Amino acid sequence: MNNEQFPLPRSGDISITPCKHVVCSSEIEYKPKEEIKRFQEEKMREALQYLSLHSRFYQQIFREHNINVNKIRHLEDLQQIPFTDKKDLQLYNQDFLCVSPEKVIDYITTSGTLGDPVTFAMTDKDLERLAYNEKISFLCTGTKLNDIVQLMTTIDKRFMAGLAYFLGLRKLGAGIIRVGNGIPELQWDTIQRIRPNTIMCVPSFILHIIRYAEEHGIDYRNSSVKKAVCIGENLREQDFSLNLLGQHIKEKWDIDLYSTYASTEMATTFAECEYGCGGHHHPELIICELVDANGLLVEEGKVGELVVTTLGVEGMPLLRFKTGDLVSIHTEPCRCGRTSMRISPVVGRTNHMIKYKGTTLYPPHINDVLDNTPYVENYVVEVSYDESGNDAVLVRVGLRNQTVEDIVKDLKDRFRAKIRVAPEIEINAAVDIRKINFPDLSRKPVKFIDKRKK
Ligand SMILES: [Zn+2]
């Protein structure tokens, strides 16, 4: 890409250390653990000073809880500070903004828990931080200067993700094609015309474009695409072997698959390296803690809710933000040489927990049964309250073919065998389910609908 065509970002005024050389990654990821901890503590102290000076929301928290930020010196001390959650962001959205409105460049929204979206405001420095984050995350996935990446993700509609990929790839110097989400015909036309070697998309969409290629006689296996960097859905199990979705893609199309995990609130990505054993943590961008349902730190190797403190964010920095994502942390050094910790595939979301007929379930448990059933083409899981206020689960299924006589009974048996309980089943047309799975205004495929929300 020709950088001369665009004004280069002002890298001089960011507090993180930018990587000067395009093929190297951030150095701190390769340092001994103690050094990473000391480095993070310094960044944490800077972040706390910044919040105490500029954030109305956190000034109030510090006052109410009698917190002297000068006494929060080590990562362990963070536990003295209460959590921030999505509800706080929604109720006190404006109080999180640390800069005057004229410093805001980009406005982003993300879904809130109370119905209305939450607004995130990004300054020039935040966009630069986002670009740096994506650049080092793409480097982690082995993406290089001379690669061409087809973005099958939305770049507008107030989303952060597509913009972040664009900025990161531009900083890396790779070629970018902004096709956006959906429209398999345009995706294949672009692949044949521009010959990208990498695609960036949600994994279910890969199955979607494979199906389109098969139906339209496109020789996808011999196309230019050799790699997919994936977002929004897991590709792996907790032991890092490919999950069914990953296996289904690999069986059809033998391209390299990389998982990434990110969210708007974190403005940070955890990307896999070539060894595919969890998303690598970037210590200069975020502090991670894992907590149990009581808010206490969980032991290493155990599943907990990821709590993050953003570093180097100017517009809307967050302190001990509860992401709602249940993950585990891996701390042994990776074969790629990075020593920073890695995050497991997301086990589930705390607010997606289902109590059904005495069993605690998360949507991935239900998805797993459906993904394992050969005649199921697609599905959506709906959770609502029944008349007594208990969770009710309805699974709407689209079929690939009718290979068994009583599908509802067969599916219920499969559920009972795997998760002990069977949800209600409804058979729908696969084309109708596909419309629910890939709505125009969603960045991620919709396979779970929670009607329990007030
Ligand atoms: Zn690695």
Coordinates of C-alpha atoms and ligand atoms in Angstrom, one line a residue:
M1 CA 0.0 0.0 0.0
N2 CA 1.2 3.5 -0.7
N3 CA 1.3 5.3 2.5
E4 CA 2.0 8.6 0.8
Q5 CA -1.6 8.9 -0.3
F6 CA -2.8 9.3 3.3
P7 CA -1.6 11.6 6.1
L8 CA 0.3 9.3 8.5
P9 CA -1.1 9.0 12.0
R10 CA 0.6 11.2 14.6
S11 CA 2.5 8.4 16.4
G12 CA 4.5 10.9 18.5
D13 CA 1.7 11.6 20.9
I14 CA 0.7 8.1 22.0
S15 CA 1.8 6.9 25.4
I16 CA 2.3 3.3 24.3
T17 CA 5.5 2.4 22.7
P18 CA 4.8 1.9 19.0
C19 CA 6.7 -0.7 17.1
K20 CA 9.0 1.1 14.7
H21 CA 9.7 -1.8 12.4
V22 CA 6.8 -3.2 10.4
V23 CA 7.7 -6.9 10.7
C24 CA 8.4 -7.0 14.5
S25 CA 5.8 -7.2 17.2
S26 CA 5.5 -5.6 20.5
E27 CA 8.5 -6.4 22.6
I28 CA 6.9 -6.6 26.0
E29 CA 5.1 -9.8 25.0
Y30 CA 8.4 -11.6 25.0
K31 CA 9.7 -10.4 28.4
P32 CA 9.9 -12.4 31.7
K33 CA 6.6 -12.5 33.6
E34 CA 7.9 -10.3 36.5
E35 CA 9.0 -7.6 34.0
I36 CA 5.5 -7.7 32.3
K37 CA 3.9 -7.3 35.8
R38 CA 6.2 -4.3 36.7
F39 CA 5.5 -2.8 33.3
Q40 CA 1.7 -3.2 33.7
E41 CA 1.8 -1.7 37.2
E42 CA 3.5 1.4 35.9
K43 CA 0.8 1.7 33.1
M44 CA -1.9 1.0 35.7
R45 CA -0.7 3.9 38.0
E46 CA -0.7 6.2 35.0
A47 CA -4.2 5.1 34.1
L48 CA -5.4 5.7 37.7
Q49 CA -4.0 9.2 37.8
Y50 CA -5.6 10.0 34.4
L51 CA -9.0 8.7 35.7
S52 CA -8.8 10.6 38.9
L53 CA -8.2 13.8 36.9
H54 CA -10.6 13.4 34.0
S55 CA -13.3 10.8 34.6
R56 CA -16.4 12.0 36.4
F57 CA -17.6 8.5 36.9
Y58 CA -14.4 7.2 38.5
Q59 CA -13.9 10.4 40.6
Q60 CA -17.3 9.6 42.1
I61 CA -16.4 5.9 42.7
F62 CA -13.1 6.9 44.3
R63 CA -14.9 9.4 46.6
E64 CA -17.7 7.1 47.5
H65 CA -15.3 4.2 48.4
N66 CA -12.6 6.3 50.0
I67 CA -10.0 5.2 47.5
N68 CA -6.7 7.0 47.3
V69 CA -5.3 6.1 43.9
N70 CA -1.8 6.8 45.0
K71 CA -2.0 3.8 47.2
I72 CA -3.0 1.5 44.4
R73 CA 0.5 0.5 43.3
H74 CA 0.4 -3.2 42.4
L75 CA -1.9 -5.3 40.3
E76 CA -3.2 -7.0 43.5
D77 CA -4.3 -3.6 44.9
L78 CA -6.9 -3.3 42.1
Q79 CA -9.1 -5.6 44.1
Q80 CA -9.8 -2.6 46.4
I81 CA -11.7 -0.9 43.5
P82 CA -15.3 -1.9 42.8
F83 CA -16.2 -3.3 39.4
T84 CA -17.7 -1.4 36.5
D85 CA -20.3 -3.2 34.5
K86 CA -22.3 -2.6 31.3
K87 CA -25.2 -1.2 33.3
D88 CA -22.9 1.6 34.6
L89 CA -21.9 2.4 31.1
Q90 CA -25.5 2.7 30.1
L91 CA -26.7 4.7 33.1
Y92 CA -23.8 7.1 33.3
N93 CA -22.6 7.0 29.7
Q94 CA -21.5 10.7 29.5
D95 CA -19.7 10.5 32.9
F96 CA -17.2 8.1 31.4
L97 CA -16.0 10.6 28.8
C98 CA -12.7 12.0 29.8
V99 CA -12.2 14.6 27.1
S100 CA -14.0 17.6 25.7
P101 CA -16.3 16.8 22.8
E102 CA -14.1 18.6 20.2
K103 CA -11.4 15.9 20.9
V104 CA -13.7 13.1 19.8
I105 CA -13.2 11.8 16.3
D106 CA -15.2 8.7 16.0
Y107 CA -18.5 7.7 17.7
I108 CA -19.2 4.0 18.2
T109 CA -22.1 2.2 19.7
T110 CA -22.4 -1.2 21.3
S111 CA -25.4 -3.0 22.6
G112 CA -26.3 -2.3 26.2
T113 CA -28.1 -4.5 28.7
L114 CA -31.0 -2.2 29.2
G115 CA -32.1 -1.9 25.6
D116 CA -30.5 1.3 24.5
P117 CA -27.0 1.1 22.9
V118 CA -24.0 2.5 24.8
T119 CA -21.9 5.2 23.0
F120 CA -18.1 5.0 22.9
A121 CA -16.2 8.1 21.9
M122 CA -12.7 7.7 20.4
T123 CA -10.1 10.4 20.2
D124 CA -7.3 10.6 17.6
K125 CA -5.0 8.9 20.1
D126 CA -7.6 6.2 20.7
L127 CA -7.8 5.5 17.0
E128 CA -4.0 5.3 16.9
R129 CA -4.0 2.9 19.8
L130 CA -6.7 0.8 18.1
A131 CA -4.6 0.7 14.9
Y132 CA -1.5 -0.4 16.9
N133 CA -3.6 -3.0 18.7
E134 CA -4.8 -4.5 15.4
K135 CA -1.4 -4.3 13.8
I136 CA 0.3 -6.4 16.5
S137 CA -2.7 -8.7 16.6
F138 CA -2.5 -9.3 12.8
L139 CA 1.3 -9.8 13.2
C140 CA 0.5 -12.5 15.8
T141 CA -1.6 -14.3 13.2
G142 CA 1.3 -14.1 10.8
T143 CA -0.3 -11.5 8.5
K144 CA 2.4 -9.5 6.7
L145 CA 3.1 -6.4 4.7
N146 CA 2.6 -8.1 1.3
D147 CA -0.6 -9.9 2.2
I148 CA -4.0 -8.9 0.8
V149 CA -6.8 -9.2 3.3
Q150 CA -10.5 -9.2 2.3
L151 CA -12.6 -7.7 5.1
M152 CA -15.9 -9.5 5.2
T153 CA -17.0 -7.4 8.2
T154 CA -19.0 -4.2 8.5
I155 CA -16.9 -1.1 8.5
D156 CA -19.7 1.4 9.2
K157 CA -23.1 1.1 11.0
R158 CA -21.4 2.5 14.2
F159 CA -19.3 -0.6 14.7
M160 CA -15.7 -0.6 16.0
A161 CA -14.5 -3.9 14.6
G162 CA -14.3 -3.3 10.8
L163 CA -12.7 0.2 11.3
A164 CA -10.2 -1.4 13.7
Y165 CA -9.1 -4.0 11.1
F166 CA -8.8 -1.4 8.4
L167 CA -6.7 0.9 10.6
G168 CA -4.5 -2.0 11.8
L169 CA -3.9 -3.5 8.4
R170 CA -3.1 0.0 7.0
K171 CA -0.6 0.5 9.8
L172 CA 0.9 -2.9 9.0
G173 CA 1.1 -1.9 5.3
A174 CA -1.0 -4.9 4.0
G175 CA -3.5 -4.6 1.1
I176 CA -7.1 -4.3 2.2
I177 CA -10.3 -4.9 0.4
R178 CA -13.4 -3.6 2.2
V179 CA -16.2 -5.8 0.9
G180 CA -18.2 -5.7 4.1
N181 CA -20.4 -8.5 5.5
G182 CA -22.8 -10.8 3.5
I183 CA -23.3 -11.0 -0.3
P184 CA -21.4 -14.2 -1.1
E185 CA -21.6 -13.3 -4.8
L186 CA -19.6 -10.1 -4.3
Q187 CA -17.2 -11.9 -2.0
W188 CA -16.3 -14.5 -4.7
D189 CA -16.2 -11.9 -7.4
T190 CA -13.7 -10.0 -5.3
I191 CA -11.6 -13.0 -4.5
Q192 CA -11.4 -13.9 -8.2
R193 CA -10.6 -10.3 -9.3
I194 CA -8.1 -9.2 -6.6
R195 CA -6.8 -12.5 -5.4
P196 CA -6.5 -11.9 -1.6
N197 CA -4.7 -14.6 0.4
T198 CA -6.5 -13.8 3.6
I199 CA -10.1 -13.3 4.6
M200 CA -11.4 -11.8 7.8
C201 CA -14.9 -12.9 8.9
V202 CA -17.1 -14.8 11.3
P203 CA -16.5 -18.5 10.9
S204 CA -20.1 -19.4 10.2
F205 CA -19.9 -17.1 7.2
I206 CA -17.1 -19.2 5.7
L207 CA -19.5 -22.2 5.6
H208 CA -22.0 -19.9 3.9
I209 CA -19.6 -18.8 1.2
I210 CA -18.4 -22.4 0.7
R211 CA -22.0 -23.4 0.1
Y212 CA -22.4 -20.6 -2.4
A213 CA -19.3 -21.6 -4.2
E214 CA -20.5 -25.2 -4.4
E215 CA -23.9 -24.2 -5.8
H216 CA -22.3 -21.9 -8.4
G217 CA -19.4 -24.1 -9.6
I218 CA -16.7 -21.9 -8.1
D219 CA -13.4 -23.9 -7.5
Y220 CA -12.9 -22.4 -4.0
R221 CA -10.3 -25.0 -3.0
N222 CA -8.0 -23.6 -5.7
S223 CA -8.7 -20.0 -5.0
S224 CA -6.1 -17.5 -3.8
V225 CA -7.4 -17.6 -0.2
K226 CA -5.0 -19.5 2.1
K227 CA -6.0 -18.2 5.5
A228 CA -9.0 -16.9 7.5
V229 CA -8.6 -14.6 10.6
C230 CA -11.9 -15.2 12.4
I231 CA -14.0 -13.1 14.9
G232 CA -17.1 -13.4 16.9
E233 CA -17.4 -17.2 17.3
N234 CA -15.1 -19.9 18.8
L235 CA -13.1 -22.1 16.4
R236 CA -11.6 -24.2 19.2
E237 CA -12.5 -26.2 22.2
Q238 CA -11.0 -25.5 25.6
D239 CA -8.1 -27.9 24.8
F240 CA -7.5 -25.8 21.7
S241 CA -8.5 -28.6 19.3
L242 CA -10.8 -27.4 16.5
N243 CA -14.4 -27.4 17.5
L244 CA -17.1 -28.7 15.2
L245 CA -17.4 -25.4 13.4
G246 CA -13.7 -25.3 12.8
Q247 CA -13.7 -29.0 11.7
H248 CA -16.5 -28.4 9.3
I249 CA -14.6 -25.6 7.6
K250 CA -11.4 -27.5 7.5
E251 CA -13.1 -30.6 6.0
K252 CA -14.4 -28.6 3.2
W253 CA -11.6 -26.1 2.7
D254 CA -8.1 -26.6 4.0
I255 CA -7.1 -23.1 4.8
D256 CA -5.3 -21.9 8.0
L257 CA -7.8 -20.7 10.7
Y258 CA -7.0 -18.1 13.3
S259 CA -9.3 -17.1 16.2
T260 CA -9.4 -13.7 17.7
Y261 CA -11.4 -12.3 20.6
A262 CA -12.2 -8.7 21.2
S263 CA -14.9 -6.3 22.3
T264 CA -15.7 -2.6 21.9
E265 CA -15.3 -1.9 25.6
M266 CA -11.9 -3.4 25.7
A267 CA -10.8 -1.9 22.4
T268 CA -8.2 -4.6 22.5
T269 CA -7.8 -7.9 20.6
F270 CA -6.5 -11.3 21.8
A271 CA -5.3 -13.1 18.7
E272 CA -3.9 -16.6 18.2
C273 CA -0.5 -17.2 16.8
E274 CA 0.3 -20.1 14.4
Y275 CA 0.2 -22.6 17.3
G276 CA -3.5 -21.9 18.0
C277 CA -3.4 -22.1 21.8
G278 CA -5.3 -19.1 23.0
G279 CA -5.5 -15.4 22.3
H280 CA -2.2 -13.6 23.1
H281 CA -2.4 -10.8 25.7
H282 CA -0.9 -7.4 24.8
P283 CA 0.3 -6.1 28.2
E284 CA 0.7 -2.5 27.0
L285 CA -3.0 -2.3 26.2
I286 CA -5.0 -4.0 28.9
I287 CA -4.9 -5.5 32.4
C288 CA -6.8 -8.8 32.8
E289 CA -8.3 -10.3 36.0
L290 CA -10.5 -13.4 36.2
V291 CA -13.2 -13.4 38.9
D292 CA -15.9 -15.8 40.2
A293 CA -19.6 -15.1 40.8
N294 CA -18.6 -13.5 44.1
G295 CA -16.1 -11.2 42.5
L296 CA -13.1 -13.0 44.0
L297 CA -10.0 -13.8 41.8
V298 CA -10.1 -17.4 40.6
E299 CA -7.2 -19.8 40.7
E300 CA -5.1 -20.2 37.6
G301 CA -6.5 -22.7 35.1
K302 CA -10.1 -22.2 36.4
V303 CA -12.9 -20.6 34.4
G304 CA -13.9 -17.1 35.5
E305 CA -15.4 -13.8 34.2
L306 CA -12.8 -11.7 32.4
V307 CA -12.4 -8.2 34.1
V308 CA -10.4 -5.7 32.2
T309 CA -8.7 -2.3 32.9
T310 CA -7.8 -0.5 29.7
L311 CA -4.4 1.1 29.3
G312 CA -3.6 4.1 27.2
V313 CA -7.2 5.0 26.4
E314 CA -8.0 8.7 26.3
G315 CA -11.7 9.0 25.5
M316 CA -13.5 6.4 27.6
P317 CA -11.0 4.4 29.7
L318 CA -12.4 1.6 31.9
L319 CA -11.3 0.3 35.3
R320 CA -12.1 -3.2 36.3
F321 CA -14.8 -3.6 33.7
K322 CA -16.8 -6.9 33.9
T323 CA -16.9 -8.2 30.3
G324 CA -19.4 -10.9 31.0
D325 CA -17.2 -13.4 29.2
L326 CA -16.2 -16.6 30.9
V327 CA -12.7 -17.7 30.0
S328 CA -9.6 -19.3 31.5
I329 CA -6.1 -18.0 31.4
H330 CA -3.0 -19.9 30.3
T331 CA 0.4 -18.6 31.6
E332 CA 3.0 -21.1 30.3
P333 CA 5.2 -19.5 27.6
C334 CA 4.0 -20.2 24.1
R335 CA 6.0 -22.0 21.4
C336 CA 6.0 -18.8 19.4
G337 CA 8.2 -17.2 22.0
R338 CA 5.7 -14.9 23.6
T339 CA 5.6 -15.1 27.4
S340 CA 2.4 -13.0 27.9
M341 CA -0.6 -14.9 29.0
R342 CA -3.2 -16.4 26.7
I343 CA -7.0 -16.4 26.9
S344 CA -9.0 -19.6 26.2
P345 CA -11.9 -19.7 23.8
V346 CA -15.0 -18.1 25.5
V347 CA -16.9 -20.7 27.5
G348 CA -20.0 -18.6 27.7
R349 CA -21.4 -15.3 28.8
T350 CA -22.5 -14.8 32.4
N351 CA -25.8 -13.2 31.5
H352 CA -26.5 -16.0 29.0
M353 CA -26.6 -18.6 31.8
I354 CA -29.7 -20.8 31.6
K355 CA -31.3 -22.6 34.5
Y356 CA -33.3 -25.3 32.8
K357 CA -35.1 -28.1 34.6
G358 CA -32.4 -28.1 37.4
T359 CA -29.5 -27.9 35.0
T360 CA -27.2 -24.9 34.5
L361 CA -26.5 -24.4 30.8
Y362 CA -24.7 -22.0 28.5
P363 CA -25.7 -21.6 24.8
P364 CA -22.4 -23.3 23.6
H365 CA -23.7 -26.6 25.3
I366 CA -26.8 -26.4 23.2
N367 CA -25.0 -25.4 20.0
D368 CA -22.6 -28.3 20.5
V369 CA -25.5 -30.8 20.2
L370 CA -26.9 -29.1 17.2
D371 CA -23.6 -28.8 15.4
N372 CA -23.1 -32.5 16.0
T373 CA -26.4 -33.4 14.3
P374 CA -25.8 -34.1 10.6
Y375 CA -29.3 -33.2 9.4
V376 CA -29.4 -29.8 11.1
E377 CA -28.6 -27.0 8.6
N378 CA -28.9 -24.1 11.0
Y379 CA -30.7 -23.1 14.2
V380 CA -31.5 -20.4 16.7
V381 CA -31.8 -20.8 20.4
E382 CA -34.5 -18.7 22.2
V383 CA -34.7 -18.3 25.9
S384 CA -37.6 -16.7 27.7
Y385 CA -39.5 -17.0 31.0
D386 CA -42.3 -19.5 31.3
E387 CA -45.5 -18.7 33.3
S388 CA -43.7 -19.5 36.6
G389 CA -40.8 -17.2 35.8
N390 CA -38.4 -20.1 35.1
D391 CA -36.2 -20.2 32.0
A392 CA -37.8 -21.8 29.0
V393 CA -35.7 -22.9 26.0
L394 CA -37.0 -23.1 22.5
V395 CA -34.7 -24.4 19.7
R396 CA -35.8 -23.5 16.2
V397 CA -34.1 -25.7 13.6
G398 CA -33.7 -25.6 9.9
L399 CA -33.0 -28.9 8.2
R400 CA -30.4 -30.0 5.6
N401 CA -32.3 -33.2 4.8
Q402 CA -34.9 -35.4 6.4
T403 CA -32.9 -38.5 7.2
V404 CA -34.9 -39.6 10.3
E405 CA -38.6 -40.0 10.6
D406 CA -39.4 -38.2 13.8
I407 CA -36.9 -35.4 13.9
V408 CA -38.2 -33.7 17.1
K409 CA -38.0 -37.0 19.0
D410 CA -34.5 -37.7 17.6
L411 CA -33.3 -34.3 18.6
K412 CA -34.7 -34.5 22.1
D413 CA -33.0 -37.8 22.5
R414 CA -29.7 -36.3 21.4
F415 CA -30.1 -33.4 23.9
R416 CA -30.9 -35.8 26.8
A417 CA -27.9 -37.9 26.0
K418 CA -25.5 -35.0 25.9
I419 CA -26.9 -32.4 28.4
R420 CA -29.5 -34.4 30.3
V421 CA -32.4 -32.1 29.4
A422 CA -34.3 -31.5 26.2
P423 CA -35.5 -28.1 25.1
E424 CA -38.6 -27.5 23.1
I425 CA -38.0 -28.0 19.4
E426 CA -39.6 -26.3 16.4
I427 CA -38.8 -27.1 12.8
N428 CA -38.6 -24.0 10.5
A429 CA -37.5 -23.4 6.9
A430 CA -33.7 -23.2 6.8
V431 CA -33.9 -20.0 4.7
D432 CA -35.9 -18.3 7.5
I433 CA -33.4 -19.3 10.1
R434 CA -30.6 -18.0 7.9
K435 CA -32.2 -14.6 7.9
I436 CA -32.2 -14.7 11.7
N437 CA -28.6 -15.9 11.8
F438 CA -27.3 -13.1 9.5
P439 CA -29.3 -9.9 10.1
D440 CA -28.1 -6.8 8.3
L441 CA -27.4 -4.9 11.5
S442 CA -25.4 -7.4 13.4
R443 CA -21.6 -7.9 13.3
K444 CA -21.8 -11.4 14.7
P445 CA -24.1 -14.3 13.6
V446 CA -27.2 -14.4 15.8
K447 CA -27.7 -17.9 17.2
F448 CA -29.0 -17.0 20.6
I449 CA -31.9 -14.8 21.4
D450 CA -32.5 -13.9 25.0
K451 CA -36.1 -12.7 25.6
R452 CA -35.6 -12.6 29.4
K453 CA -34.2 -9.1 29.2
K454 CA -36.4 -6.4 30.6
Ligands
ZN1 ZN 2.0 -18.0 20.5

